[in-house]
Structures are given as C-alpha cells and as structure tokens.
Tab-separated table of C-alpha atoms in Angstrom:
chain	number	residue	atom	x	y	z
X	28	SER	CA	140.691	110.181	112.863
X	29	VAL	CA	141.756	110.136	116.513
X	30	ALA	CA	143.412	106.821	117.353
X	31	THR	CA	141.565	106.377	120.655
X	32	SER	CA	138.093	107.113	119.228
X	33	SER	CA	135.497	104.400	118.640
X	34	ARG	CA	134.647	103.215	115.131
X	35	LEU	CA	131.376	105.156	115.224
X	36	ASP	CA	133.292	108.317	116.245
X	37	ALA	CA	135.660	107.718	113.332
X	38	VAL	CA	132.710	107.439	110.919
X	39	ARG	CA	131.218	110.623	112.418
X	40	SER	CA	134.446	112.613	111.996
X	41	ILE	CA	135.066	111.416	108.400
X	42	TYR	CA	131.551	111.090	106.927
X	43	GLY	CA	129.592	113.491	109.143
X	44	VAL	CA	126.934	113.464	111.858
X	45	SER	CA	124.037	112.838	109.437
X	46	VAL	CA	125.597	109.490	108.443
X	47	ALA	CA	126.616	108.421	111.962
X	48	ARG	CA	123.197	109.022	113.534
X	49	ASN	CA	121.495	106.719	110.998
X	50	LEU	CA	123.731	103.674	111.530
X	51	MET	CA	122.909	100.350	113.205
X	52	LYS	CA	125.432	97.896	114.628
X	53	ILE	CA	125.576	94.406	113.088
X	54	GLU	CA	127.511	91.265	113.992
X	55	ALA	CA	127.816	87.804	112.430
X	56	SER	CA	130.141	84.828	112.789
X	57	ASP	CA	130.583	81.175	111.884
X	58	ASN	CA	133.076	78.622	113.174
X	59	ASP	CA	132.141	75.557	111.153
X	60	PRO	CA	135.198	74.244	109.216
X	61	SER	CA	132.890	72.364	106.830
X	62	SER	CA	131.144	75.561	105.665
X	63	SER	CA	132.913	78.790	106.695
X	64	ILE	CA	135.061	80.346	109.405
X	65	PHE	CA	134.719	84.098	109.850
X	66	LYS	CA	133.792	86.888	112.249
X	67	MET	CA	132.160	90.125	111.104
X	68	ASP	CA	131.096	93.301	112.852
X	69	GLY	CA	130.271	96.769	111.601
X	70	PHE	CA	127.578	99.373	110.958
X	71	ILE	CA	124.848	99.624	108.298
X	72	SER	CA	122.515	102.506	107.449
X	73	ASN	CA	118.867	102.354	108.551
X	74	SER	CA	115.654	103.322	106.695
X	75	ASN	CA	116.133	107.040	107.480
X	76	TYR	CA	119.438	107.271	105.583
X	77	ILE	CA	119.181	108.766	102.084
X	78	ALA	CA	121.949	108.743	99.466
X	79	LYS	CA	122.234	108.427	95.683
X	80	LYS	CA	125.159	105.976	95.630
X	81	ILE	CA	126.392	103.192	97.877
X	82	THR	CA	129.279	103.825	100.272
X	83	MET	CA	131.004	100.643	101.416
X	84	VAL	CA	134.050	100.624	103.672
X	85	LEU	CA	135.256	97.015	103.898
X	86	PHE	CA	138.184	95.767	105.976
X	87	ILE	CA	139.245	92.130	105.688
X	88	ASN	CA	141.892	91.117	108.238
X	89	ASP	CA	142.462	94.854	108.947
X	90	ARG	CA	143.190	95.663	105.291
X	91	LEU	CA	140.967	98.074	103.307
X	92	VAL	CA	139.750	96.130	100.258
X	93	ASP	CA	136.830	95.691	97.822
X	94	CYS	CA	134.613	92.647	97.344
X	95	SER	CA	132.166	93.302	94.491
X	96	ALA	CA	130.123	90.131	95.134
X	97	LEU	CA	129.463	91.138	98.757
X	98	LYS	CA	128.694	94.723	97.739
X	99	ARG	CA	126.116	93.592	95.127
X	100	ALA	CA	124.523	91.173	97.585
X	101	ILE	CA	124.029	93.920	100.187
X	102	GLU	CA	122.547	96.290	97.585
X	103	ILE	CA	120.028	93.582	96.633
X	104	VAL	CA	118.959	93.185	100.290
X	105	TYR	CA	118.366	96.950	100.646
X	106	ALA	CA	116.407	97.164	97.384
X	107	ALA	CA	114.196	94.227	98.396
X	108	THR	CA	113.668	95.227	102.049
X	109	LEU	CA	113.216	98.994	102.083
X	110	PRO	CA	110.541	100.679	99.913
X	111	LYS	CA	112.107	102.969	97.282
X	112	ALA	CA	115.415	102.207	98.991
X	113	SER	CA	118.201	104.754	98.687
X	114	LYS	CA	121.762	103.467	98.417
X	115	PRO	CA	123.156	102.261	101.778
X	116	PHE	CA	126.205	103.191	103.845
X	117	ILE	CA	128.139	100.082	104.968
X	118	TYR	CA	131.122	99.816	107.291
X	119	MET	CA	132.230	96.211	107.753
X	120	ALA	CA	135.249	94.509	109.308
X	121	ILE	CA	135.663	90.784	108.557
X	122	THR	CA	138.267	88.537	110.178
X	123	LEU	CA	139.028	85.091	108.761
X	124	PRO	CA	142.054	82.800	108.289
X	125	PRO	CA	144.592	84.428	105.909
X	126	GLU	CA	144.688	81.317	103.718
X	127	HIS	CA	140.936	81.790	103.049
X	128	VAL	CA	141.556	85.133	101.264
X	129	ASP	CA	142.582	85.277	97.593
X	130	VAL	CA	144.322	88.635	97.022
X	131	ASN	CA	145.349	87.907	93.415
X	132	VAL	CA	142.004	88.788	91.833
X	133	HIS	CA	143.193	92.287	90.863
X	134	PRO	CA	146.689	93.598	89.930
X	135	THR	CA	146.574	96.225	92.695
X	136	LYS	CA	145.382	93.595	95.219
X	137	ARG	CA	142.532	95.969	96.050
X	138	GLU	CA	139.836	93.450	95.019
X	139	VAL	CA	139.727	90.166	96.950
X	140	SER	CA	137.842	86.881	96.795
X	141	LEU	CA	137.031	84.589	99.734
X	142	LEU	CA	137.002	80.853	100.250
X	143	ASN	CA	133.373	79.672	100.652
X	144	GLN	CA	132.394	83.161	99.519
X	145	GLU	CA	128.738	82.261	98.727
X	146	VAL	CA	128.163	80.818	102.223
X	147	ILE	CA	129.704	83.840	103.976
X	148	ILE	CA	127.754	86.333	101.808
X	149	GLU	CA	124.475	84.472	102.376
X	150	LYS	CA	124.936	84.595	106.167
X	151	ILE	CA	125.813	88.296	106.107
X	152	GLN	CA	122.791	88.947	103.847
X	153	SER	CA	120.468	87.196	106.311
X	154	ILE	CA	121.774	89.207	109.272
X	155	ILE	CA	121.397	92.514	107.385
X	156	GLU	CA	117.894	91.652	106.153
X	157	LEU	CA	116.733	90.732	109.681
X	158	ARG	CA	118.226	93.943	111.107
X	159	LEU	CA	116.592	96.081	108.392
X	160	ARG	CA	113.164	94.479	108.789
X	161	ASN	CA	113.241	95.146	112.540
X	162	SER	CA	114.275	98.772	111.977
X	163	ASN	CA	111.783	99.523	109.182
X	164	GLU	CA	108.782	99.850	111.532
X	165	SER	CA	109.413	103.564	112.140
X	166	ARG	CA	110.754	106.483	110.133
X	167	THR	CA	112.104	109.870	111.255
X	168	PHE	CA	111.273	113.030	109.280
X	169	GLN	CA	113.036	116.360	109.789
X	170	GLU	CA	110.632	119.267	110.265
X	171	GLN	CA	111.262	122.281	108.029
X	172	LEU	CA	109.964	125.806	108.376
X	173	LEU	CA	108.750	128.122	105.615
X	174	ASP	CA	110.113	131.667	105.477
X	175	SER	CA	107.137	133.629	104.167
X	176	SER	CA	109.097	136.875	103.523
X	177	PRO	CA	108.711	138.141	99.913
X	178	SER	CA	112.472	138.545	99.430
X	179	SER	CA	113.164	134.822	99.788
X	180	PRO	CA	110.007	132.889	98.883
X	181	LEU	CA	111.770	129.549	98.506
X	182	ALA	CA	113.852	129.669	101.691
X	183	MET	CA	113.007	126.705	103.904
X	184	GLN	CA	114.866	127.559	107.119
X	185	LYS	CA	114.160	130.374	109.526
X	186	ASP	CA	116.930	132.162	111.454
X	187	PHE	CA	116.490	132.227	115.233
X	188	PRO	CA	118.505	134.215	117.802
X	189	SER	CA	121.812	132.471	118.548
X	190	ASN	CA	121.379	132.623	122.354
X	191	PRO	CA	117.667	132.546	123.174
X	192	SER	CA	116.590	132.641	126.774
X	193	PRO	CA	115.059	129.416	128.216
X	194	SER	CA	111.662	131.052	128.589
X	195	SER	CA	111.564	132.417	125.020
X	196	SER	CA	112.659	129.078	123.448
X	197	LYS	CA	109.724	127.308	125.096
X	198	SER	CA	107.208	129.890	123.886
X	199	GLN	CA	108.511	129.880	120.264
X	200	LYS	CA	106.146	127.194	119.009
X	201	VAL	CA	105.945	126.874	115.221
X	202	PRO	CA	102.566	128.101	113.923
X	203	VAL	CA	100.762	125.480	111.834
X	204	HIS	CA	100.474	127.755	108.766
X	205	LYS	CA	104.267	128.278	108.720
X	206	MET	CA	105.016	124.600	108.067
X	207	VAL	CA	106.015	123.513	104.559
X	208	ARG	CA	102.788	121.728	103.587
X	209	THR	CA	99.766	123.627	104.842
X	210	ASP	CA	96.019	123.594	104.376
X	211	SER	CA	95.178	123.587	100.650
X	212	ARG	CA	92.710	126.428	101.196
X	213	ASP	CA	95.426	128.697	102.581
X	214	PRO	CA	97.082	130.548	99.636
X	215	ALA	CA	100.344	130.925	101.615
X	216	GLY	CA	100.795	127.153	101.518
X	217	ARG	CA	100.127	126.605	97.830
X	218	LEU	CA	102.985	126.055	95.407
X	219	HIS	CA	101.377	128.233	92.727
X	220	ALA	CA	101.765	131.220	95.075
X	221	TYR	CA	105.452	131.205	94.039
X	222	LEU	CA	104.892	130.820	90.286
X	223	GLN	CA	104.669	133.607	87.719
X	224	VAL	CA	101.574	132.657	85.698
X	225	LYS	CA	101.070	134.291	82.284
X	226	PRO	CA	97.621	135.900	81.959
X	227	SER	CA	95.408	133.917	79.551
X	228	SER	CA	94.469	135.592	76.299
X	229	HIS	CA	90.960	136.884	75.462
X	230	LEU	CA	90.600	134.190	72.765
X	231	GLU	CA	91.291	131.377	75.290
X	232	LYS	CA	88.736	132.830	77.727
X	233	SER	CA	85.988	133.103	75.079
X	234	CYS	CA	86.703	129.557	73.824
X	235	LEU	CA	86.466	128.190	77.392
X	236	ALA	CA	83.217	130.058	78.006
X	237	SER	CA	81.621	128.597	74.847
X	238	VAL	CA	82.622	125.050	75.847
X	239	ARG	CA	81.169	125.541	79.336
X	240	SER	CA	77.901	126.909	77.979
X	241	SER	CA	77.627	123.976	75.532
X	242	ILE	CA	78.091	121.493	78.409
X	243	ARG	CA	75.473	123.298	80.522
X	244	GLN	CA	72.936	123.054	77.672
X	245	ARG	CA	73.421	119.279	77.354
X	246	ARG	CA	72.981	118.683	81.071
X	247	ASN	CA	69.652	118.369	82.809
X	248	PRO	CA	69.987	119.275	86.518
X	249	LYS	CA	67.113	118.063	88.691
X	250	GLU	CA	66.369	117.536	92.348
X	251	THR	CA	67.097	114.580	94.622
X	252	ALA	CA	65.111	111.332	94.442
X	253	ASP	CA	61.701	111.143	96.120
X	254	LEU	CA	61.435	107.325	96.182
X	255	THR	CA	60.933	105.922	99.699
X	256	SER	CA	63.304	102.965	99.156
X	257	ILE	CA	66.101	105.257	97.973
X	258	GLN	CA	65.496	107.699	100.815
X	259	GLU	CA	65.791	104.836	103.328
X	260	LEU	CA	69.189	103.856	101.885
X	261	VAL	CA	70.357	107.499	102.031
X	262	ASP	CA	69.143	107.791	105.646
X	263	ARG	CA	71.034	104.606	106.513
X	264	ILE	CA	74.255	106.128	105.137
X	265	ASP	CA	73.680	109.392	107.040
X	266	SER	CA	72.974	107.572	110.319
X	267	ASN	CA	76.157	105.461	109.999
X	268	CYS	CA	78.353	108.447	109.082
X	269	HIS	CA	81.613	108.715	111.081
X	270	SER	CA	82.076	112.389	111.969
X	271	GLY	CA	85.866	112.090	112.363
X	272	LEU	CA	86.375	110.430	108.969
X	273	LEU	CA	83.935	112.846	107.340
X	274	ASP	CA	86.018	115.772	108.629
X	275	ILE	CA	89.247	114.163	107.324
X	276	VAL	CA	87.826	113.541	103.830
X	277	ARG	CA	86.150	116.957	103.663
X	278	ASN	CA	89.156	119.014	104.808
X	279	CYS	CA	92.170	116.943	103.724
X	280	THR	CA	94.992	118.007	101.408
X	281	TYR	CA	95.830	115.561	98.600
X	282	VAL	CA	99.577	114.830	98.645
X	283	GLY	CA	99.990	112.175	95.933
X	284	MET	CA	99.653	108.497	95.028
X	285	ALA	CA	101.755	106.053	97.074
X	286	ASP	CA	101.076	103.180	94.635
X	287	ASP	CA	98.278	101.937	92.341
X	288	VAL	CA	95.781	101.668	95.225
X	289	PHE	CA	96.784	103.982	98.100
X	290	ALA	CA	96.950	107.786	98.130
X	291	LEU	CA	98.551	110.059	100.736
X	292	LEU	CA	96.245	112.621	102.354
X	293	GLN	CA	97.199	115.213	104.954
X	294	HIS	CA	94.736	116.415	107.575
X	295	ASN	CA	96.003	118.902	110.163
X	296	THR	CA	99.380	117.451	111.221
X	297	HIS	CA	98.574	113.822	110.333
X	298	LEU	CA	99.412	111.922	107.141
X	299	TYR	CA	96.940	109.209	106.062
X	300	LEU	CA	97.086	106.334	103.568
X	301	ALA	CA	93.693	106.149	101.848
X	302	ASN	CA	92.508	103.209	99.740
X	303	VAL	CA	91.397	105.075	96.611
X	304	VAL	CA	89.655	102.018	95.123
X	305	ASN	CA	87.397	101.530	98.163
X	306	LEU	CA	86.826	105.279	98.527
X	307	SER	CA	85.831	105.573	94.848
X	308	LYS	CA	83.378	102.670	95.088
X	309	GLU	CA	81.723	104.209	98.155
X	310	LEU	CA	81.662	107.656	96.514
X	311	MET	CA	79.978	106.302	93.350
X	312	TYR	CA	77.440	104.308	95.384
X	313	GLN	CA	76.472	107.382	97.420
X	314	GLN	CA	76.386	109.579	94.279
X	315	VAL	CA	74.005	107.131	92.570
X	316	LEU	CA	71.709	107.040	95.609
X	317	ARG	CA	71.581	110.834	96.015
X	318	ARG	CA	71.010	111.483	92.293
X	319	PHE	CA	68.819	108.441	91.596
X	320	ALA	CA	66.079	109.203	89.038
X	321	HIS	CA	67.600	112.669	88.545
X	322	PHE	CA	70.901	112.071	86.773
X	323	ASN	CA	72.321	114.775	84.533
X	324	ALA	CA	71.853	113.644	80.926
X	325	ILE	CA	74.523	114.045	78.257
X	326	GLN	CA	73.226	114.077	74.694
X	327	LEU	CA	75.503	112.308	72.194
X	328	SER	CA	75.923	114.039	68.804
X	329	ASP	CA	75.381	110.641	67.098
X	330	PRO	CA	73.162	108.202	69.032
X	331	ALA	CA	75.090	104.994	69.899
X	332	PRO	CA	73.486	101.741	68.591
X	333	LEU	CA	72.949	99.305	71.491
X	334	PRO	CA	73.737	96.125	69.452
X	335	GLU	CA	77.195	97.509	68.547
X	336	LEU	CA	77.901	98.515	72.160
X	337	ILE	CA	76.920	95.052	73.429
X	338	LEU	CA	79.070	93.362	70.745
X	339	LEU	CA	82.030	95.527	71.796
X	340	ALA	CA	81.571	94.397	75.401
X	341	LEU	CA	81.286	90.716	74.406
X	342	ARG	CA	84.442	90.901	72.277
X	343	GLU	CA	86.289	92.670	75.094
X	344	GLU	CA	85.599	89.694	77.390
X	345	ASP	CA	86.332	87.073	74.696
X	346	LEU	CA	89.341	84.915	75.583
X	347	ASN	CA	89.841	83.976	71.911
X	348	PRO	CA	89.381	87.247	69.952
X	349	GLU	CA	90.825	85.754	66.739
X	350	GLY	CA	88.168	83.023	66.378
X	351	ASP	CA	84.990	83.995	64.530
X	352	GLU	CA	82.952	80.816	65.133
X	353	ASN	CA	81.160	82.487	68.080
X	354	ASP	CA	80.267	85.673	66.162
X	355	ASP	CA	76.742	84.459	65.300
X	356	LEU	CA	76.141	83.624	68.954
X	357	LYS	CA	77.367	87.072	70.005
X	358	VAL	CA	75.064	88.761	67.470
X	359	LYS	CA	72.074	86.820	68.869
X	360	ILE	CA	73.037	87.736	72.445
X	361	ALA	CA	73.307	91.403	71.384
X	362	GLU	CA	69.873	91.310	69.707
X	363	MET	CA	68.223	89.653	72.753
X	364	ASN	CA	69.745	92.167	75.160
X	365	THR	CA	68.807	95.083	72.905
X	366	ASP	CA	65.170	93.906	72.923
X	367	LEU	CA	65.269	93.539	76.711
X	368	LEU	CA	66.678	97.045	77.213
X	369	LYS	CA	64.101	98.510	74.772
X	370	GLN	CA	61.352	96.913	76.887
X	371	LYS	CA	62.875	98.542	79.997
X	372	SER	CA	63.487	101.897	78.274
X	373	GLU	CA	60.887	103.739	80.371
X	374	LEU	CA	62.485	102.526	83.629
X	375	LEU	CA	66.020	103.270	82.401
X	376	GLU	CA	65.074	106.821	81.426
X	377	GLU	CA	63.184	107.562	84.645
X	378	TYR	CA	65.737	106.079	87.059
X	379	PHE	CA	69.091	106.476	85.287
X	380	GLY	CA	68.561	109.251	82.698
X	381	ILE	CA	69.405	106.829	79.847
X	382	HIS	CA	67.094	107.384	76.814
X	383	ILE	CA	66.718	104.459	74.375
X	384	ASP	CA	64.694	105.088	71.194
X	385	SER	CA	62.512	102.577	69.282
X	386	ASN	CA	65.434	101.722	66.971
X	387	GLY	CA	67.607	100.578	69.881
X	388	ASN	CA	69.874	103.671	69.988
C-alpha cells in the first residue's frame, strides 16, 4: 500500500471497498500498573459486513502477530451481539511495554501471549460489544434488479448506458415489478416461473380427484350464524377493523419465519415482522364467530370414544406418568365428563358440529 495513505485507505486497497465501507473505528487504553498498561486502536466490521470466515489483522508493537485468545474472544462478542452473525473483519494495533509481550509461545514467534492477557482482552471485548450494540440499530441492504429477458432468467443486474445524461438518469426509476421480490400474484416475480416442472401423470390426477371428492362428501357446508349474540360480536370486530392492517394482511407476500414466533411479510416496498401466534389466535377466534353453529363436519371412519380421549388428555398433563395410583381417579373424571358432554350433546352438535352418540362416542 502507499506509505502516505491512512490505515483505512490501506485496508481499502488490500481488502477492497466492500470491506472498508463497513468498518467502524475503535479505541481502548489502560494505564493502571496494577492491572494492565496498553493502548489499542483499529477498525472492526459492522452489522452490514458479511463473510464466512474471520479476518483478523493484529499488530502488537508494530509487529504482525497472532493472538488466538483475543481472536476467540472477539468472535464470541460478535456471535452474542449480532443476530445470525457472520464472521467479522478486525484490524487492530496494540502498543504495550515490550517486557509485557511473550514471543516464545510459538517456534516462528508468530503467536504471542500478553502479560495480564485476561484483563486486556476483557476491556477490548467490552469496547467492541458497546460499539456493536450502538451500530446494530440500522442495517443497509443493496437493491438488486431483475432482468426479465428469457435468455438470462437468473441474471440479477441490469446493464445501463455507461454515460447517461443527467435528465435520463433521473427519469430511470426502477419499476416495482422489476425488483427481485415482487407481488406474489404477479407470475413474473414467482420463483416457480424459472423452474421446469414435469407434467403430472393421469394416474396422479385421478387419485387427487378421488381424494378431493371424498373430502367434499364428508364436509357439511352451511351458512353463517343467525344468533343475535354472535352477530353482535362479529359486528364489533367489523367496526374495529383497521383498514391499513387489513390491506397488509390481505395483500402481503409471505417471506419466511424469522424465529419460532415472528414471520416476515412483504407489502409493497415494506417488510413487516408479524407475530404469528397472536395472528393465529385472532384468526381462529374470528373463524369460530363467523362459522358458529355452521361448522363443516368431518366424519371419522371409527367413532372416537370420549372416555379414552379424556384419559389421553389427563395423562398428557400428568406430571408423574409412571405412577398408576391416580388411574382410578382419572377413570372417574373421564366418566363424569363423558356424562356431562352426553347431556350437552344437542348443544355441541348445534353450535360446534360435534355429534356425540348415546354410547359416548
């Protein structure tokens, strides 16, 4: 690198622009003889940097060396601080008294160990963690364009004139449907538009048709509930409906699950985190209200005995499944609840489409 250039310019010329633009400056020092004496400055990668392996350039007293303990400690900070953290890029220059450096750890003197190493590493860890937490509030995403020409269906960049005029560059706004992820109802934006799908055989089609017709026969479609109390609850939902959220849920594109609870949904050019648990509860509640007293019935090939179902539920909740001293109690509870449900069979069938016969099935 050029001798007069800054450290950041040196990183840019050796490792590239994409690395240099995602670096943050860090500094740390300590001048307490009882704990540690050192001065550190350098650059660390931010949350926008993506790499499969760690790159660490470490100078101690202006000598290029390795320190595996420091390297591991920094990796731990990144893994704990950034979600799904990629491996970081670290440039670090540490200055400390020469007698505090042990260069005899490795035959080539490449690996070194430091006096009060744990204290120094802990302080550097704290500085890096604080810097990362402050930088993790925003992320930068590079926009990509989709070349929709048939000759190159998977090309993601579009060629533009090398010297466009100022007026034409302003008017060349990217159409929404040319972005990588588009509306799910637009075939040009669907991944399966680029796949060669084998036509299904006649046997598969006939088998699918028979299954569908069998399901239709077991179902019992009816109209919506005519109970005043239910209608009032439905009206309350309709009157409290948020038109903006309704439009998002109705016209969103499902991207994928972020974790066990939140899913990513895209609507127009916005990306939303949706709580799937809460959404599912609300969906089921509204489904029950709108189909109350008119649920589709599914006929079981062998009627399920209520006492056995209740016993299964009781054993599922039992904290001590091995013990059998409570089995008699469970059987009595199952019998009592079966009798209660048989008494309410007319209500259960009318409101919930659940038929219970005289034998408790």
